[in-house]
Amino acid sequence: QDTAGFKAVQAIPSPKTWFSECTLKAPFSEPQLLENLGAAVSIAKYLGMNDEEILKGIQKLKPFKHRGEKIEKKGVLFIDDSYNASPVAAKAAFKSMPKGKKRLALFGAMKELGAFETESHVEVAECALPIIDELLCVGKECQPMVDLFKKKGRLAKLFPSKEEATQHLKDIMEAGDVV
């Protein structure tokens, strides 16, 4: 089929998008998810769905478990984006992280990257540097991230277990923080 009619949306003002004469509210605000929604709406329109049908479908959307799930506890906003981390997904999660009193990251190693392991962890750390106030890592694969943060004078620590990292997080977080 001719693909000239497909228009993937690259920059949708968060969290609203539009099509035809209808304004809608998406059930998520992450730019990477809004971009996918824009592409899906374009495809639905191309396939002949009307605005009402598309809006009905969008209203049923829910974020996937562990993909940008927002949970607030004791004034701390937790964003669970732990499902199957890849460098692209990790960078997107950091870039869409809302501001808070402090922005803390509990980051588990990205496994199964083979020859790209070190390079990928450094790439993610470079993305996180201007965003994250303190980086807490679990897994030896994350050592390059911790090293880069420390080299730049930033707070970072590598933990041998998720439990130890979680305990440290509990010790340092306070109301108004984003994790």
GROMACS .gro file of N, CA and C in nm:
model
  537
    1GLN      N    1   0.083  -0.119   0.000
    1GLN     CA    2   0.000   0.000   0.000
    1GLN      C    3   0.087   0.125   0.000
    2ASP      N    4   0.031   0.231  -0.048
    2ASP     CA    5   0.100   0.360  -0.048
    2ASP      C    6   0.108   0.413   0.095
    3THR      N    7   0.227   0.448   0.142
    3THR     CA    8   0.245   0.495   0.279
    3THR      C    9   0.252   0.647   0.289
    4ALA      N   10   0.233   0.717   0.178
    4ALA     CA   11   0.244   0.863   0.179
    4ALA      C   12   0.141   0.928   0.272
    5GLY      N   13   0.029   0.861   0.300
    5GLY     CA   14  -0.076   0.918   0.384
    5GLY      C   15  -0.050   0.907   0.533
    6PHE      N   16   0.052   0.831   0.573
    6PHE     CA   17   0.080   0.813   0.716
    6PHE      C   18   0.162   0.930   0.767
    7LYS      N   19   0.118   0.988   0.877
    7LYS     CA   20   0.191   1.100   0.935
    7LYS      C   21   0.211   1.072   1.084
    8ALA      N   22   0.328   1.023   1.120
    8ALA     CA   23   0.360   1.000   1.261
    8ALA      C   24   0.383   1.136   1.327
    9VAL      N   25   0.322   1.157   1.440
    9VAL     CA   26   0.333   1.283   1.510
    9VAL      C   27   0.463   1.284   1.589
   10GLN      N   28   0.547   1.383   1.568
   10GLN     CA   29   0.676   1.390   1.633
   10GLN      C   30   0.675   1.475   1.760
   11ALA      N   31   0.588   1.572   1.768
   11ALA     CA   32   0.588   1.661   1.884
   11ALA      C   33   0.445   1.696   1.921
   12ILE      N   34   0.387   1.617   2.007
   12ILE     CA   35   0.250   1.641   2.051
   12ILE      C   36   0.257   1.711   2.186
   13PRO      N   37   0.193   1.827   2.201
   13PRO     CA   38   0.194   1.893   2.331
   13PRO      C   39   0.134   1.800   2.437
   14SER      N   40   0.208   1.775   2.540
   14SER     CA   41   0.169   1.681   2.644
   14SER      C   42   0.072   1.746   2.740
   15PRO      N   43  -0.031   1.681   2.790
   15PRO     CA   44  -0.079   1.548   2.754
   15PRO      C   45  -0.194   1.551   2.653
   16LYS      N   46  -0.210   1.660   2.578
   16LYS     CA   47  -0.321   1.666   2.483
   16LYS      C   48  -0.271   1.653   2.341
   17THR      N   49  -0.354   1.597   2.260
   17THR     CA   50  -0.329   1.592   2.116
   17THR      C   51  -0.461   1.622   2.049
   18TRP      N   52  -0.464   1.628   1.920
   18TRP     CA   53  -0.587   1.661   1.851
   18TRP      C   54  -0.592   1.590   1.717
   19PHE      N   55  -0.711   1.578   1.665
   19PHE     CA   56  -0.731   1.533   1.529
   19PHE      C   57  -0.868   1.583   1.488
   20SER      N   58  -0.880   1.621   1.363
   20SER     CA   59  -1.002   1.685   1.312
   20SER      C   60  -1.045   1.796   1.406
   21GLU      N   61  -1.170   1.793   1.448
   21GLU     CA   62  -1.225   1.898   1.535
   21GLU      C   63  -1.231   1.856   1.681
   22CYS      N   64  -1.172   1.745   1.715
   22CYS     CA   65  -1.186   1.688   1.849
   22CYS      C   66  -1.057   1.701   1.928
   23THR      N   67  -1.066   1.746   2.053
   23THR     CA   68  -0.951   1.750   2.143
   23THR      C   69  -0.966   1.635   2.242
   24LEU      N   70  -0.858   1.568   2.271
   24LEU     CA   71  -0.866   1.455   2.362
   24LEU      C   72  -0.755   1.460   2.465
   25LYS      N   73  -0.776   1.390   2.572
   25LYS     CA   74  -0.675   1.379   2.678
   25LYS      C   75  -0.624   1.237   2.678
   26ALA      N   76  -0.495   1.223   2.659
   26ALA     CA   77  -0.434   1.090   2.660
   26ALA      C   78  -0.416   1.043   2.804
   27PRO      N   79  -0.417   0.911   2.826
   27PRO     CA   80  -0.401   0.858   2.961
   27PRO      C   81  -0.255   0.852   3.007
   28PHE      N   82  -0.166   0.916   2.934
   28PHE     CA   83  -0.024   0.920   2.971
   28PHE      C   84   0.034   1.049   2.916
   29SER      N   85   0.151   1.088   2.965
   29SER     CA   86   0.211   1.214   2.922
   29SER      C   87   0.352   1.197   2.864
   30GLU      N   88   0.404   1.075   2.864
   30GLU     CA   89   0.539   1.052   2.815
   30GLU      C   90   0.544   1.075   2.664
   31PRO      N   91   0.636   1.158   2.617
   31PRO     CA   92   0.642   1.191   2.474
   31PRO      C   93   0.652   1.069   2.383
   32GLN      N   94   0.727   0.967   2.424
   32GLN     CA   95   0.741   0.849   2.340
   32GLN      C   96   0.609   0.774   2.325
   33LEU      N   97   0.524   0.776   2.427
   33LEU     CA   98   0.393   0.712   2.417
   33LEU      C   99   0.297   0.798   2.335
   34LEU      N  100   0.307   0.930   2.351
   34LEU     CA  101   0.222   1.020   2.272
   34LEU      C  102   0.256   1.011   2.124
   35GLU      N  103   0.383   0.994   2.094
   35GLU     CA  104   0.424   0.977   1.954
   35GLU      C  105   0.360   0.850   1.896
   36ASN      N  106   0.364   0.741   1.974
   36ASN     CA  107   0.300   0.617   1.929
   36ASN      C  108   0.150   0.636   1.911
   37LEU      N  109   0.087   0.709   2.003
   37LEU     CA  110  -0.057   0.736   1.992
   37LEU      C  111  -0.086   0.814   1.864
   38GLY      N  112  -0.004   0.914   1.836
   38GLY     CA  113  -0.023   0.992   1.714
   38GLY      C  114  -0.014   0.906   1.590
   39ALA      N  115   0.081   0.815   1.589
   39ALA     CA  116   0.096   0.723   1.475
   39ALA      C  117  -0.026   0.632   1.465
   40ALA      N  118  -0.073   0.581   1.579
   40ALA     CA  119  -0.190   0.492   1.579
   40ALA      C  120  -0.315   0.566   1.529
   41VAL      N  121  -0.332   0.692   1.569
   41VAL     CA  122  -0.446   0.771   1.523
   41VAL      C  123  -0.436   0.792   1.372
   42SER      N  124  -0.316   0.821   1.323
   42SER     CA  125  -0.298   0.840   1.178
   42SER      C  126  -0.335   0.714   1.101
   43ILE      N  127  -0.293   0.598   1.153
   43ILE     CA  128  -0.325   0.471   1.087
   43ILE      C  129  -0.475   0.444   1.092
   44ALA      N  130  -0.537   0.470   1.209
   44ALA     CA  131  -0.681   0.449   1.223
   44ALA      C  132  -0.758   0.536   1.124
   45LYS      N  133  -0.716   0.661   1.109
   45LYS     CA  134  -0.781   0.751   1.013
   45LYS      C  135  -0.762   0.698   0.871
   46TYR      N  136  -0.643   0.653   0.840
   46TYR     CA  137  -0.613   0.600   0.707
   46TYR      C  138  -0.700   0.478   0.677
   47LEU      N  139  -0.727   0.398   0.780
   47LEU     CA  140  -0.808   0.278   0.763
   47LEU      C  141  -0.959   0.308   0.765
   48GLY      N  142  -0.995   0.435   0.781
   48GLY     CA  143  -1.134   0.474   0.769
   48GLY      C  144  -1.211   0.490   0.899
   49MET      N  145  -1.146   0.482   1.013
   49MET     CA  146  -1.218   0.503   1.140
   49MET      C  147  -1.250   0.651   1.155
   50ASN      N  148  -1.366   0.679   1.217
   50ASN     CA  149  -1.401   0.819   1.241
   50ASN      C  150  -1.352   0.862   1.379
   51ASP      N  151  -1.359   0.992   1.405
   51ASP     CA  152  -1.307   1.049   1.530
   51ASP      C  153  -1.372   0.986   1.652
   52GLU      N  154  -1.502   0.964   1.646
   52GLU     CA  155  -1.575   0.907   1.760
   52GLU      C  156  -1.523   0.767   1.794
   53GLU      N  157  -1.502   0.684   1.692
   53GLU     CA  158  -1.451   0.548   1.714
   53GLU      C  159  -1.310   0.553   1.773
   54ILE      N  160  -1.228   0.642   1.721
   54ILE     CA  161  -1.091   0.654   1.770
   54ILE      C  162  -1.090   0.702   1.914
   55LEU      N  163  -1.169   0.805   1.944
   55LEU     CA  164  -1.177   0.859   2.080
   55LEU      C  165  -1.223   0.752   2.178
   56LYS      N  166  -1.320   0.672   2.138
   56LYS     CA  167  -1.371   0.564   2.224
   56LYS      C  168  -1.257   0.466   2.258
   57GLY      N  169  -1.175   0.433   2.160
   57GLY     CA  170  -1.061   0.344   2.183
   57GLY      C  171  -0.956   0.406   2.273
   58ILE      N  172  -0.927   0.533   2.252
   58ILE     CA  173  -0.826   0.603   2.332
   58ILE      C  174  -0.868   0.608   2.478
   59GLN      N  175  -0.998   0.627   2.503
   59GLN     CA  176  -1.047   0.634   2.641
   59GLN      C  177  -1.028   0.503   2.716
   60LYS      N  178  -1.009   0.393   2.643
   60LYS     CA  179  -0.988   0.262   2.706
   60LYS      C  180  -0.840   0.233   2.732
   61LEU      N  181  -0.752   0.317   2.679
   61LEU     CA  182  -0.609   0.293   2.696
   61LEU      C  183  -0.566   0.308   2.841
   62LYS      N  184  -0.473   0.224   2.881
   62LYS     CA  185  -0.412   0.232   3.013
   62LYS      C  186  -0.264   0.204   2.995
   63PRO      N  187  -0.179   0.272   3.072
   63PRO     CA  188  -0.037   0.242   3.061
   63PRO      C  189  -0.010   0.095   3.096
   64PHE      N  190   0.090   0.038   3.033
   64PHE     CA  191   0.129  -0.099   3.066
   64PHE      C  192   0.190  -0.104   3.205
   65LYS      N  193   0.178  -0.218   3.271
   65LYS     CA  194   0.242  -0.235   3.402
   65LYS      C  195   0.392  -0.215   3.387
   66HIS      N  196   0.450  -0.145   3.480
   66HIS     CA  197   0.594  -0.118   3.486
   66HIS      C  198   0.645  -0.036   3.369
   67ARG      N  199   0.558   0.037   3.302
   67ARG     CA  200   0.595   0.127   3.193
   67ARG      C  201   0.542   0.266   3.225
   68GLY      N  202   0.616   0.340   3.304
   68GLY     CA  203   0.575   0.476   3.339
   68GLY      C  204   0.462   0.483   3.439
   69GLU      N  205   0.438   0.375   3.513
   69GLU     CA  206   0.332   0.376   3.615
   69GLU      C  207   0.368   0.476   3.725
   70LYS      N  208   0.274   0.562   3.759
   70LYS     CA  209   0.297   0.662   3.862
   70LYS      C  210   0.224   0.622   3.990
   71ILE      N  211   0.300   0.620   4.100
   71ILE     CA  212   0.246   0.582   4.230
   71ILE      C  213   0.296   0.685   4.331
   72GLU      N  214   0.205   0.745   4.408
   72GLU     CA  215   0.247   0.841   4.509
   72GLU      C  216   0.231   0.780   4.648
   73LYS      N  217   0.338   0.787   4.727
   73LYS     CA  218   0.336   0.736   4.864
   73LYS      C  219   0.408   0.836   4.954
   74LYS      N  220   0.340   0.880   5.056
   74LYS     CA  221   0.396   0.973   5.155
   74LYS      C  222   0.461   1.094   5.090
   75GLY      N  223   0.396   1.146   4.986
   75GLY     CA  224   0.444   1.266   4.921
   75GLY      C  225   0.557   1.246   4.820
   76VAL      N  226   0.598   1.122   4.800
   76VAL     CA  227   0.703   1.090   4.703
   76VAL      C  228   0.636   1.030   4.579
   77LEU      N  229   0.670   1.082   4.462
   77LEU     CA  230   0.617   1.029   4.337
   77LEU      C  231   0.714   0.924   4.284
   78PHE      N  232   0.666   0.801   4.275
   78PHE     CA  233   0.745   0.691   4.220
   78PHE      C  234   0.698   0.666   4.078
   79ILE      N  235   0.793   0.653   3.987
   79ILE     CA  236   0.761   0.620   3.849
   79ILE      C  237   0.826   0.486   3.819
   80ASP      N  238   0.743   0.386   3.805
   80ASP     CA  239   0.791   0.250   3.779
   80ASP      C  240   0.801   0.231   3.627
   81ASP      N  241   0.923   0.233   3.579
   81ASP     CA  242   0.948   0.209   3.437
   81ASP      C  243   1.048   0.095   3.425
   82SER      N  244   1.022  -0.010   3.500
   82SER     CA  245   1.118  -0.119   3.515
   82SER      C  246   1.103  -0.233   3.416
   83TYR      N  247   1.002  -0.229   3.332
   83TYR     CA  248   0.978  -0.341   3.241
   83TYR      C  249   1.082  -0.343   3.130
   84ASN      N  250   1.160  -0.448   3.124
   84ASN     CA  251   1.248  -0.477   3.011
   84ASN      C  252   1.326  -0.355   2.963
   85ALA      N  253   1.411  -0.301   3.047
   85ALA     CA  254   1.486  -0.180   3.012
   85ALA      C  255   1.582  -0.203   2.896
   86SER      N  256   1.583  -0.108   2.807
   86SER     CA  257   1.680  -0.103   2.698
   86SER      C  258   1.737   0.038   2.702
   87PRO      N  259   1.849   0.063   2.636
   87PRO     CA  260   1.902   0.200   2.637
   87PRO      C  261   1.801   0.304   2.587
   88VAL      N  262   1.729   0.273   2.482
   88VAL     CA  263   1.631   0.368   2.427
   88VAL      C  264   1.521   0.394   2.529
   89ALA      N  265   1.468   0.288   2.589
   89ALA     CA  266   1.360   0.303   2.688
   89ALA      C  267   1.409   0.376   2.812
   90ALA      N  268   1.529   0.346   2.858
   90ALA     CA  269   1.583   0.411   2.978
   90ALA      C  270   1.602   0.561   2.955
   91LYS      N  271   1.656   0.598   2.840
   91LYS     CA  272   1.674   0.740   2.810
   91LYS      C  273   1.540   0.811   2.798
   92ALA      N  274   1.443   0.748   2.736
   92ALA     CA  275   1.310   0.808   2.724
   92ALA      C  276   1.248   0.829   2.862
   93ALA      N  277   1.268   0.732   2.951
   93ALA     CA  278   1.213   0.744   3.087
   93ALA      C  279   1.278   0.861   3.161
   94PHE      N  280   1.409   0.874   3.150
   94PHE     CA  281   1.476   0.986   3.217
   94PHE      C  282   1.429   1.120   3.160
   95LYS      N  283   1.419   1.130   3.029
   95LYS     CA  284   1.380   1.255   2.965
   95LYS      C  285   1.237   1.298   3.000
   96SER      N  286   1.152   1.201   3.031
   96SER     CA  287   1.013   1.236   3.064
   96SER      C  288   0.988   1.243   3.214
   97MET      N  289   1.094   1.232   3.294
   97MET     CA  290   1.080   1.235   3.440
   97MET      C  291   1.042   1.376   3.487
   98PRO      N  292   0.932   1.388   3.561
   98PRO     CA  293   0.891   1.521   3.608
   98PRO      C  294   0.989   1.577   3.711
   99LYS      N  295   0.985   1.707   3.727
   99LYS     CA  296   1.069   1.773   3.827
   99LYS      C  297   1.015   1.743   3.966
  100GLY      N  298   1.103   1.747   4.063
  100GLY     CA  299   1.065   1.728   4.202
  100GLY      C  300   1.167   1.798   4.289
  101LYS      N  301   1.148   1.787   4.420
  101LYS     CA  302   1.246   1.846   4.513
  101LYS      C  303   1.384   1.789   4.479
  102LYS      N  304   1.389   1.656   4.471
  102LYS     CA  305   1.507   1.585   4.420
  102LYS      C  306   1.457   1.481   4.322
  103ARG      N  307   1.539   1.451   4.223
  103ARG     CA  308   1.506   1.342   4.131
  103ARG      C  309   1.609   1.231   4.155
  104LEU      N  310   1.558   1.120   4.204
  104LEU     CA  311   1.642   1.005   4.239
  104LEU      C  312   1.611   0.891   4.143
  105ALA      N  313   1.714   0.818   4.103
  105ALA     CA  314   1.692   0.705   4.013
  105ALA      C  315   1.745   0.578   4.077
  106LEU      N  316   1.660   0.478   4.084
  106LEU     CA  317   1.700   0.343   4.123
  106LEU      C  318   1.703   0.265   3.993
  107PHE      N  319   1.824   0.233   3.948
  107PHE     CA  320   1.842   0.179   3.814
  107PHE      C  321   1.903   0.040   3.821
  108GLY      N  322   1.833  -0.056   3.762
  108GLY     CA  323   1.885  -0.193   3.752
  108GLY      C  324   1.961  -0.210   3.622
  109ALA      N  325   2.061  -0.295   3.626
  109ALA     CA  326   2.146  -0.317   3.509
  109ALA      C  327   2.065  -0.362   3.388
  110MET      N  328   2.107  -0.314   3.273
  110MET     CA  329   2.050  -0.359   3.146
  110MET      C  330   2.131  -0.482   3.107
  111LYS      N  331   2.067  -0.594   3.105
  111LYS     CA  332   2.137  -0.720   3.079
  111LYS      C  333   2.128  -0.757   2.931
  112GLU      N  334   2.206  -0.853   2.894
  112GLU     CA  335   2.203  -0.914   2.760
  112GLU      C  336   2.234  -0.814   2.649
  113LEU      N  337   2.327  -0.723   2.675
  113LEU     CA  338   2.366  -0.626   2.572
  113LEU      C  339   2.495  -0.668   2.501
  114GLY      N  340   2.556  -0.774   2.550
  114GLY     CA  341   2.678  -0.825   2.486
  114GLY      C  342   2.786  -0.720   2.475
  115ALA      N  343   2.843  -0.707   2.354
  115ALA     CA  344   2.953  -0.615   2.330
  115ALA      C  345   2.914  -0.468   2.351
  116PHE      N  346   2.785  -0.439   2.358
  116PHE     CA  347   2.738  -0.301   2.374
  116PHE      C  348   2.710  -0.265   2.519
  117GLU      N  349   2.740  -0.355   2.612
  117GLU     CA  350   2.706  -0.336   2.753
  117GLU      C  351   2.763  -0.206   2.811
  118THR      N  352   2.893  -0.188   2.805
  118THR     CA  353   2.956  -0.069   2.864
  118THR      C  354   2.910   0.057   2.793
  119GLU      N  355   2.917   0.057   2.662
  119GLU     CA  356   2.877   0.173   2.582
  119GLU      C  357   2.733   0.214   2.611
  120SER      N  358   2.644   0.117   2.621
  120SER     CA  359   2.502   0.146   2.645
  120SER      C  360   2.479   0.206   2.782
  121HIS      N  361   2.546   0.153   2.884
  121HIS     CA  362   2.529   0.207   3.019
  121HIS      C  363   2.586   0.350   3.027
  122VAL      N  364   2.697   0.375   2.960
  122VAL     CA  365   2.754   0.510   2.958
  122VAL      C  366   2.659   0.606   2.886
  123GLU      N  367   2.602   0.563   2.775
  123GLU     CA  368   2.508   0.645   2.698
  123GLU      C  369   2.387   0.685   2.784
  124VAL      N  370   2.336   0.590   2.860
  124VAL     CA  371   2.221   0.618   2.947
  124VAL      C  372   2.262   0.714   3.060
  125ALA      N  373   2.382   0.692   3.115
  125ALA     CA  374   2.431   0.780   3.222
  125ALA      C  375   2.448   0.924   3.172
  126GLU      N  376   2.499   0.939   3.050
  126GLU     CA  377   2.515   1.073   2.992
  126GLU      C  378   2.380   1.143   2.979
  127CYS      N  379   2.279   1.068   2.942
  127CYS     CA  380   2.144   1.124   2.932
  127CYS      C  381   2.092   1.163   3.071
  128ALA      N  382   2.119   1.082   3.171
  128ALA     CA  383   2.068   1.103   3.307
  128ALA      C  384   2.140   1.214   3.382
  129LEU      N  385   2.264   1.242   3.347
  129LEU     CA  386   2.344   1.341   3.421
  129LEU      C  387   2.274   1.474   3.447
  130PRO      N  388   2.216   1.539   3.347
  130PRO     CA  389   2.153   1.668   3.374
  130PRO      C  390   2.015   1.658   3.440
  131ILE      N  391   1.967   1.537   3.459
  131ILE     CA  392   1.831   1.516   3.508
  131ILE      C  393   1.828   1.464   3.652
  132ILE      N  394   1.912   1.369   3.682
  132ILE     CA  395   1.908   1.295   3.809
  132ILE      C  396   2.001   1.357   3.914
  133ASP      N  397   1.948   1.375   4.035
  133ASP     CA  398   2.028   1.429   4.145
  133ASP      C  399   2.113   1.323   4.213
  134GLU      N  400   2.060   1.201   4.222
  134GLU     CA  401   2.138   1.092   4.279
  134GLU      C  402   2.098   0.962   4.210
  135LEU      N  403   2.201   0.888   4.167
  135LEU     CA  404   2.181   0.763   4.094
  135LEU      C  405   2.217   0.646   4.184
  136LEU      N  406   2.122   0.555   4.201
  136LEU     CA  407   2.143   0.433   4.279
  136LEU      C  408   2.134   0.316   4.182
  137CYS      N  409   2.240   0.239   4.171
  137CYS     CA  410   2.245   0.131   4.072
  137CYS      C  411   2.256  -0.005   4.139
  138VAL      N  412   2.197  -0.104   4.073
  138VAL     CA  413   2.207  -0.243   4.116
  138VAL      C  414   2.256  -0.323   3.996
  139GLY      N  415   2.364  -0.396   4.016
  139GLY     CA  416   2.420  -0.480   3.910
  139GLY      C  417   2.554  -0.427   3.863
  140LYS      N  418   2.651  -0.515   3.855
  140LYS     CA  419   2.787  -0.476   3.818
  140LYS      C  420   2.794  -0.411   3.680
  141GLU      N  421   2.698  -0.441   3.594
  141GLU     CA  422   2.694  -0.381   3.461
  141GLU      C  423   2.679  -0.229   3.468
  142CYS      N  424   2.627  -0.179   3.579
  142CYS     CA  425   2.604  -0.035   3.597
  142CYS      C  426   2.729   0.042   3.642
  143GLN      N  427   2.838  -0.027   3.668
  143GLN     CA  428   2.959   0.041   3.717
  143GLN      C  429   3.000   0.160   3.629
  144PRO      N  430   2.996   0.148   3.496
  144PRO     CA  431   3.032   0.265   3.414
  144PRO      C  432   2.942   0.386   3.438
  145MET      N  433   2.817   0.364   3.472
  145MET     CA  434   2.726   0.475   3.502
  145MET      C  435   2.770   0.546   3.629
  146VAL      N  436   2.797   0.467   3.733
  146VAL     CA  437   2.841   0.522   3.861
  146VAL      C  438   2.972   0.597   3.842
  147ASP      N  439   3.064   0.538   3.767
  147ASP     CA  440   3.194   0.602   3.742
  147ASP      C  441   3.176   0.737   3.673
  148LEU      N  442   3.091   0.745   3.573
  148LEU     CA  443   3.068   0.869   3.501
  148LEU      C  444   3.007   0.975   3.592
  149PHE      N  445   2.907   0.936   3.671
  149PHE     CA  446   2.844   1.031   3.764
  149PHE      C  447   2.949   1.086   3.861
  150LYS      N  448   3.029   0.998   3.918
  150LYS     CA  449   3.130   1.042   4.016
  150LYS      C  450   3.236   1.130   3.949
  151LYS      N  451   3.275   1.096   3.827
  151LYS     CA  452   3.373   1.176   3.753
  151LYS      C  453   3.322   1.318   3.733
  152LYS      N  454   3.193   1.333   3.718
  152LYS     CA  455   3.130   1.465   3.698
  152LYS      C  456   3.091   1.530   3.831
  153GLY      N  457   3.133   1.470   3.944
  153GLY     CA  458   3.104   1.527   4.075
  153GLY      C  459   2.962   1.508   4.122
  154ARG      N  460   2.894   1.407   4.069
  154ARG     CA  461   2.755   1.380   4.101
  154ARG      C  462   2.743   1.261   4.196
  155LEU      N  463   2.634   1.255   4.269
  155LEU     CA  464   2.610   1.146   4.363
  155LEU      C  465   2.566   1.020   4.290
  156ALA      N  466   2.634   0.910   4.319
  156ALA     CA  467   2.600   0.780   4.260
  156ALA      C  468   2.661   0.671   4.345
  157LYS      N  469   2.590   0.559   4.351
  157LYS     CA  470   2.639   0.447   4.430
  157LYS      C  471   2.592   0.317   4.366
  158LEU      N  472   2.681   0.218   4.367
  158LEU     CA  473   2.650   0.085   4.317
  158LEU      C  474   2.622  -0.005   4.437
  159PHE      N  475   2.511  -0.076   4.431
  159PHE     CA  476   2.470  -0.164   4.541
  159PHE      C  477   2.474  -0.309   4.494
  160PRO      N  478   2.511  -0.400   4.585
  160PRO     CA  479   2.516  -0.542   4.547
  160PRO      C  480   2.378  -0.607   4.537
  161SER      N  481   2.277  -0.543   4.598
  161SER     CA  482   2.143  -0.602   4.593
  161SER      C  483   2.036  -0.494   4.587
  162LYS      N  484   1.921  -0.533   4.534
  162LYS     CA  485   1.806  -0.443   4.526
  162LYS      C  486   1.762  -0.401   4.667
  163GLU      N  487   1.771  -0.493   4.760
  163GLU     CA  488   1.729  -0.465   4.898
  163GLU      C  489   1.814  -0.355   4.961
  164GLU      N  490   1.946  -0.360   4.939
  164GLU     CA  491   2.035  -0.258   4.995
  164GLU      C  492   2.011  -0.122   4.928
  165ALA      N  493   1.989  -0.123   4.799
  165ALA     CA  494   1.961   0.002   4.727
  165ALA      C  495   1.829   0.061   4.776
  166THR      N  496   1.730  -0.024   4.796
  166THR     CA  497   1.599   0.021   4.843
  166THR      C  498   1.610   0.082   4.982
  167GLN      N  499   1.690   0.021   5.069
  167GLN     CA  500   1.708   0.075   5.204
  167GLN      C  501   1.773   0.213   5.199
  168HIS      N  502   1.874   0.229   5.115
  168HIS     CA  503   1.940   0.359   5.099
  168HIS      C  504   1.840   0.462   5.047
  169LEU      N  505   1.760   0.421   4.951
  169LEU     CA  506   1.658   0.510   4.896
  169LEU      C  507   1.563   0.556   5.006
  170LYS      N  508   1.519   0.464   5.089
  170LYS     CA  509   1.428   0.499   5.200
  170LYS      C  510   1.494   0.600   5.294
  171ASP      N  511   1.626   0.587   5.311
  171ASP     CA  512   1.699   0.677   5.402
  171ASP      C  513   1.712   0.819   5.348
  172ILE      N  514   1.717   0.834   5.216
  172ILE     CA  515   1.745   0.967   5.159
  172ILE      C  516   1.622   1.038   5.100
  173MET      N  517   1.517   0.965   5.067
  173MET     CA  518   1.404   1.031   5.001
  173MET      C  519   1.316   1.103   5.102
  174GLU      N  520   1.247   1.206   5.051
  174GLU     CA  521   1.156   1.284   5.135
  174GLU      C  522   1.043   1.336   5.049
  175ALA      N  523   0.940   1.383   5.114
  175ALA     CA  524   0.822   1.434   5.042
  175ALA      C  525   0.865   1.537   4.939
  176GLY      N  526   0.807   1.528   4.821
  176GLY     CA  527   0.840   1.619   4.712
  176GLY      C  528   0.939   1.561   4.613
  177ASP      N  529   1.001   1.449   4.650
  177ASP     CA  530   1.099   1.385   4.560
  177ASP      C  531   1.028   1.303   4.452
  178VAL      N  532   1.098   1.281   4.343
  178VAL     CA  533   1.052   1.194   4.235
  178VAL      C  534   1.155   1.083   4.222
  179VAL      N  535   1.107   0.960   4.222
  179VAL     CA  536   1.196   0.843   4.213
  179VAL      C  537   1.159   0.764   4.089
   0.00000   0.00000   0.00000
